[in-house]
PDB file of C-alpha atoms in Angstrom:
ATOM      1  CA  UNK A   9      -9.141  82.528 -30.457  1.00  0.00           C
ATOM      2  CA  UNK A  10      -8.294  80.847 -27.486  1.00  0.00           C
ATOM      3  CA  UNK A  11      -7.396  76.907 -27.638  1.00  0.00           C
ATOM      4  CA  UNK A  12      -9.698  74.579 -25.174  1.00  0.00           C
ATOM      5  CA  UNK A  13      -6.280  72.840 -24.255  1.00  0.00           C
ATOM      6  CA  UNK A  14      -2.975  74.685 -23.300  1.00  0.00           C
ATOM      7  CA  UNK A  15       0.265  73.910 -24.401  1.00  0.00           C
ATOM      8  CA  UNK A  16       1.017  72.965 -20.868  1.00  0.00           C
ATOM      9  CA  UNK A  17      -2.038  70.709 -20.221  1.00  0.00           C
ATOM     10  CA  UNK A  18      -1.444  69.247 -23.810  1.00  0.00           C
ATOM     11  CA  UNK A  19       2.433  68.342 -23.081  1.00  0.00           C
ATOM     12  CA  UNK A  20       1.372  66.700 -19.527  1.00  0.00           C
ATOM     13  CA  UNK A  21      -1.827  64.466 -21.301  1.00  0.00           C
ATOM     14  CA  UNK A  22       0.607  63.444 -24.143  1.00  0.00           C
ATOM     15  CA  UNK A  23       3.617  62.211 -21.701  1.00  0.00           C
ATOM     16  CA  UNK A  24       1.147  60.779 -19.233  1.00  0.00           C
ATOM     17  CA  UNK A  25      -0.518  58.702 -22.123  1.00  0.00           C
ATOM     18  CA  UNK A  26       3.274  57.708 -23.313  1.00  0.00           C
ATOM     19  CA  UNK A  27       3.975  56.357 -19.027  1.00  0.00           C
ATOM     20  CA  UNK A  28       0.543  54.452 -19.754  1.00  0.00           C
ATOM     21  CA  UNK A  29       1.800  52.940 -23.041  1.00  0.00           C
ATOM     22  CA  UNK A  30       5.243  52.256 -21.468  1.00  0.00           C
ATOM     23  CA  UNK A  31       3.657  50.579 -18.588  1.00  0.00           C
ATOM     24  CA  UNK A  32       1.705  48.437 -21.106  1.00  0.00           C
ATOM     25  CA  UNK A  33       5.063  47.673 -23.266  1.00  0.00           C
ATOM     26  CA  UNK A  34       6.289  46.385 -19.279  1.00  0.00           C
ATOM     27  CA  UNK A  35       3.180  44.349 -18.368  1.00  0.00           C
ATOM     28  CA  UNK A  36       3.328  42.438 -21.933  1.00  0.00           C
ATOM     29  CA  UNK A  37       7.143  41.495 -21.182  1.00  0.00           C
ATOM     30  CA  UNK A  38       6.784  40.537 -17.734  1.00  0.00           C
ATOM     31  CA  UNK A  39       3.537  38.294 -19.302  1.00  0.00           C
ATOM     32  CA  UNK A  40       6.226  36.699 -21.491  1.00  0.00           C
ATOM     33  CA  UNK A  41       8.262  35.638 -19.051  1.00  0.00           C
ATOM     34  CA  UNK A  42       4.980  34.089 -16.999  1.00  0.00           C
ATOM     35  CA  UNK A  43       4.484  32.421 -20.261  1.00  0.00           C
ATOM     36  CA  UNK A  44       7.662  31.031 -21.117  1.00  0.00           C
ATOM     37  CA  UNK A  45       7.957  27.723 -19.022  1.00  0.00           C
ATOM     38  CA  UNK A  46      12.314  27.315 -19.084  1.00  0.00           C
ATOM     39  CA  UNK A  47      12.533  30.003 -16.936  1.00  0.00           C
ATOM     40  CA  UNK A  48      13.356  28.868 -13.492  1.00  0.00           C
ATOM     41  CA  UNK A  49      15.373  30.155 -10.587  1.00  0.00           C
ATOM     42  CA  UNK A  50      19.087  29.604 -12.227  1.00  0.00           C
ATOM     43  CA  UNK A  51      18.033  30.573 -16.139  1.00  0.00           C
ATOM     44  CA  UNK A  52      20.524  32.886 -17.574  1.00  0.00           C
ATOM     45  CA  UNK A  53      19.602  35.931 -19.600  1.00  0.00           C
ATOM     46  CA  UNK A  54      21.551  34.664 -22.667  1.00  0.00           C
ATOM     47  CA  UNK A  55      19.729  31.316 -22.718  1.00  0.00           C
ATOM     48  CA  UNK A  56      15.904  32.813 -22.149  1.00  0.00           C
ATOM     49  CA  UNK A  57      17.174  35.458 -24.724  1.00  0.00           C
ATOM     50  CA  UNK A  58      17.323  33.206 -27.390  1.00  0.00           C
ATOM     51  CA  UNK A  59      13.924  31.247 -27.159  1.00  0.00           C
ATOM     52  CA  UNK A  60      11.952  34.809 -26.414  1.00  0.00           C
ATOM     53  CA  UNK A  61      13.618  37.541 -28.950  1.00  0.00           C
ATOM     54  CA  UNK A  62      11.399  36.848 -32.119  1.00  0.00           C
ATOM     55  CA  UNK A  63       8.139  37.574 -29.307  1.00  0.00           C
ATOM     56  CA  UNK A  64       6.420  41.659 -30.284  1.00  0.00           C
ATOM     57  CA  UNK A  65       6.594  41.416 -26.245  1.00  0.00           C
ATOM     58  CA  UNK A  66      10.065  41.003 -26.405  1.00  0.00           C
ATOM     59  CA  UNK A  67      10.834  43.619 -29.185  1.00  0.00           C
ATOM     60  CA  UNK A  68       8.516  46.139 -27.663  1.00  0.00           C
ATOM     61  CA  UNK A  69      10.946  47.114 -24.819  1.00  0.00           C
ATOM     62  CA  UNK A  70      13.935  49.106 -27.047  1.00  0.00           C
ATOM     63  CA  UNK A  71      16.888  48.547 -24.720  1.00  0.00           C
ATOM     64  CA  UNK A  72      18.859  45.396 -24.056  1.00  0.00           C
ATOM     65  CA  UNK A  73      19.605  46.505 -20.592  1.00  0.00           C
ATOM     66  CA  UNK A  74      15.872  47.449 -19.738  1.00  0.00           C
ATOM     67  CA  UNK A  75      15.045  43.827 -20.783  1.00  0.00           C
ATOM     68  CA  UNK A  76      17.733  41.899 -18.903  1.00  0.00           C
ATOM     69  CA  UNK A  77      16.668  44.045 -15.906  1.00  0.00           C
ATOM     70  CA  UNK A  78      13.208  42.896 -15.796  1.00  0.00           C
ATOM     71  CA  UNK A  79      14.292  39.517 -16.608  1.00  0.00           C
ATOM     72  CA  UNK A  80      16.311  39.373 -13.153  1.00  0.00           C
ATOM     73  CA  UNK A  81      13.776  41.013 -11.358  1.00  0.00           C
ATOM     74  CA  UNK A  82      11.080  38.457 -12.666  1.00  0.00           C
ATOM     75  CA  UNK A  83      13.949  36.045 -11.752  1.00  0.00           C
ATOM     76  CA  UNK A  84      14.420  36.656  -8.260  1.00  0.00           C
ATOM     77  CA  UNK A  85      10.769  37.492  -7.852  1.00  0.00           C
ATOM     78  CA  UNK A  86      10.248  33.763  -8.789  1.00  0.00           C
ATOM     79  CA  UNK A  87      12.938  32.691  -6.240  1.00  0.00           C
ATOM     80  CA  UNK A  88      11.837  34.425  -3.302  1.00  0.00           C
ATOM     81  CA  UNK A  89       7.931  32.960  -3.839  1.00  0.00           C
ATOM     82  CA  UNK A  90       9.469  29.624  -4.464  1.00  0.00           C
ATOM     83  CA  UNK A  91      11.763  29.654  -1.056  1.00  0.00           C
ATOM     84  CA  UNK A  92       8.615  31.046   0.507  1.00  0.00           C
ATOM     85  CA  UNK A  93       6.108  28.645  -0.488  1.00  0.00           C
ATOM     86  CA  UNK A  94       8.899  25.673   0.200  1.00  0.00           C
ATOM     87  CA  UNK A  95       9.488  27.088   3.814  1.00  0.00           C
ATOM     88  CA  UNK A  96       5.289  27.208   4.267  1.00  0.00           C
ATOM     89  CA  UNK A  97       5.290  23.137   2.983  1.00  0.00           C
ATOM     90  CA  UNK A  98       7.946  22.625   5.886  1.00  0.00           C
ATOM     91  CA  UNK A  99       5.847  24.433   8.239  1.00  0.00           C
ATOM     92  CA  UNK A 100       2.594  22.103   7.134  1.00  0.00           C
ATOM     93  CA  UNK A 101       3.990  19.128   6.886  1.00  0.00           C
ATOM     94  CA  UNK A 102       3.457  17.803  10.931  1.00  0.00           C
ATOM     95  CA  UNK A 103       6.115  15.007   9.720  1.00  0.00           C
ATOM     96  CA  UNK A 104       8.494  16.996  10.239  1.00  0.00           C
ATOM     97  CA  UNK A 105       9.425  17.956  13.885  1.00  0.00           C
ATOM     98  CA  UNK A 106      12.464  18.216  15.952  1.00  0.00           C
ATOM     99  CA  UNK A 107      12.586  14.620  16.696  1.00  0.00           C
ATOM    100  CA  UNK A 108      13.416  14.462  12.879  1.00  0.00           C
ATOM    101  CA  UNK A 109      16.634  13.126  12.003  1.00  0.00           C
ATOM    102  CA  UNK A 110      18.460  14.717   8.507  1.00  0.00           C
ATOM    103  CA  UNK A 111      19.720  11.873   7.053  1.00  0.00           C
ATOM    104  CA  UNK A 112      18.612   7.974   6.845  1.00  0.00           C
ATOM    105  CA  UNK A 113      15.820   6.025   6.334  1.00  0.00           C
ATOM    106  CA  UNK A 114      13.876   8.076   8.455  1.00  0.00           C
ATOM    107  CA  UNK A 115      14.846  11.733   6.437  1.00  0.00           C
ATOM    108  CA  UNK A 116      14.396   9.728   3.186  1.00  0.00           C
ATOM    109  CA  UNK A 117      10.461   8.811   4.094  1.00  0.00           C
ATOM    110  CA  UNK A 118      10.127  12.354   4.671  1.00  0.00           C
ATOM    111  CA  UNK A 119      10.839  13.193   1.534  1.00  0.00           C
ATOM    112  CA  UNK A 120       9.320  11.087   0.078  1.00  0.00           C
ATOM    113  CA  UNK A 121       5.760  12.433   1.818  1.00  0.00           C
ATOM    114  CA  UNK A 122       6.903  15.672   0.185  1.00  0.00           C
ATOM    115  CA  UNK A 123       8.030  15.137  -3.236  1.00  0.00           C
ATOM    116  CA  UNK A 124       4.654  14.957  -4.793  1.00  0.00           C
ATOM    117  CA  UNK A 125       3.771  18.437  -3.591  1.00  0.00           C
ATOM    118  CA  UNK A 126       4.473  21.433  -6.444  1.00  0.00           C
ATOM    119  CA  UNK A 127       6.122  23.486  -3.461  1.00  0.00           C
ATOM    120  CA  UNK A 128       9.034  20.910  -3.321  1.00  0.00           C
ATOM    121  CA  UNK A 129       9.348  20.131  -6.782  1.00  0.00           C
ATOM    122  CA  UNK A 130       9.477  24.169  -7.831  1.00  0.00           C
ATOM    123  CA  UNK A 131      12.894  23.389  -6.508  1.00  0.00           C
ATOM    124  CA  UNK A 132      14.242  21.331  -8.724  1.00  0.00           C
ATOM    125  CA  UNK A 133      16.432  23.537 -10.136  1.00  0.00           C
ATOM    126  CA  UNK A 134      18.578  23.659  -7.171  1.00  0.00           C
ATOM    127  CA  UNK A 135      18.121  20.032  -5.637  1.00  0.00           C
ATOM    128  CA  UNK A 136      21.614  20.878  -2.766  1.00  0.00           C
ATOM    129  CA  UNK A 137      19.438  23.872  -1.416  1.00  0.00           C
ATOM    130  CA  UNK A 138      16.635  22.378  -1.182  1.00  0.00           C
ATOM    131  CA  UNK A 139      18.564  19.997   1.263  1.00  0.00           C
ATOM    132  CA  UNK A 140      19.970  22.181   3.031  1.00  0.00           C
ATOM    133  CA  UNK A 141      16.838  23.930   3.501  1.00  0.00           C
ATOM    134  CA  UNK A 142      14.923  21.010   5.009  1.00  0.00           C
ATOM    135  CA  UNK A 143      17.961  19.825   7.150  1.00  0.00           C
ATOM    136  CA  UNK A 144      18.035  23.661   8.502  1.00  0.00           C
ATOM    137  CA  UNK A 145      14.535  23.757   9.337  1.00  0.00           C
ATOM    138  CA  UNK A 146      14.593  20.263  11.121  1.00  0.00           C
ATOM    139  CA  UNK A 147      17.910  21.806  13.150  1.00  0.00           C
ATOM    140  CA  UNK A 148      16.119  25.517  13.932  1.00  0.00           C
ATOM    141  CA  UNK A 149      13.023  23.446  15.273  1.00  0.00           C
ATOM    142  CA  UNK A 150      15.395  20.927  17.456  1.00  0.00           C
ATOM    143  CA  UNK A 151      17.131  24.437  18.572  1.00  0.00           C
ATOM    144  CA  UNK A 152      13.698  26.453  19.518  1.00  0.00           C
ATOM    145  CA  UNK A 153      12.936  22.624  21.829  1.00  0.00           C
ATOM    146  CA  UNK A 154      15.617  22.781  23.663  1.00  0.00           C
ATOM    147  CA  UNK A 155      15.259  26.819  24.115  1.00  0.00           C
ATOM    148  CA  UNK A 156      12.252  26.400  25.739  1.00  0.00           C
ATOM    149  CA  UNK A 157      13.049  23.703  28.235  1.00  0.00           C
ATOM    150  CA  UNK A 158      16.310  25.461  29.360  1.00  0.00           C
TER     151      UNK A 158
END
């Protein structure tokens, strides 16, 4: 009698259907970590470790390793959007223009116009950089003036 299935087609269903269910096991994790709100741009592994390892999500995915890999990959995933989004609310905020200066009275009612908005406060974390960031964009713009009236 010949089988409706061969042992080939049979092997390659069965490890394409174990890919599916590992890709499930990833997109559960990954879910976690949308989920769990201490997670920010400096969170250590260790520390998110701790309030996550009792989750099925978390105990799905075997390795250690495979875990803290997708943890810092969620991690600088975050990062990159939240440096992204913050250099977009420079870029729409029309307060800010070369004439801007980085410090003072002057710098410190610009910030103020932008504290409220979720863009600036997603830095938080890493209050120095954000600084740094605004007084860089205020010098690139000043820069790019005075480039086109040479």
């Amino acid at each position: 009698k010949t089988p409706l299935i061969s042992r080939e087609d049979k092997e390659r269903i069965f490890l394409e259907h174990l890919k599916d269910l590992e890709g499930h096991k990833q997109r559960d994790f990954k879910q976690l970590l949308t989920e769990t709100d201490k997670i920010n741009m400096i969170s250590k592994w260790e520390e998110i470790r701790e309030i996550i390892k009792n989750d099925e999500r978390f105990k799905r995915i075997p390795k250690e390793r495979h875990r803290e890999s997708m943890f810092n990959r969620y991690r600088r995933e975050m990062e990159r959007r939240a440096l992204d989004d913050f250099r977009s609310l420079l870029r729409d905020t029309p307060q800010i223009t070369a004439a801007s200066r980085p410090s003072g009275d002057e710098f410190e009612l610009l910030l103020d116009y932008i504290r409220g908005d979720k863009r600036y406060k997603a830095l938080d974390c890493i209050p120095e950089e954000r600084q740094a960031l605004i007084k860089n964009y205020i010098t690139d713009l000043k820069q790019m003036v005075e480039r086109q009236f040479k």
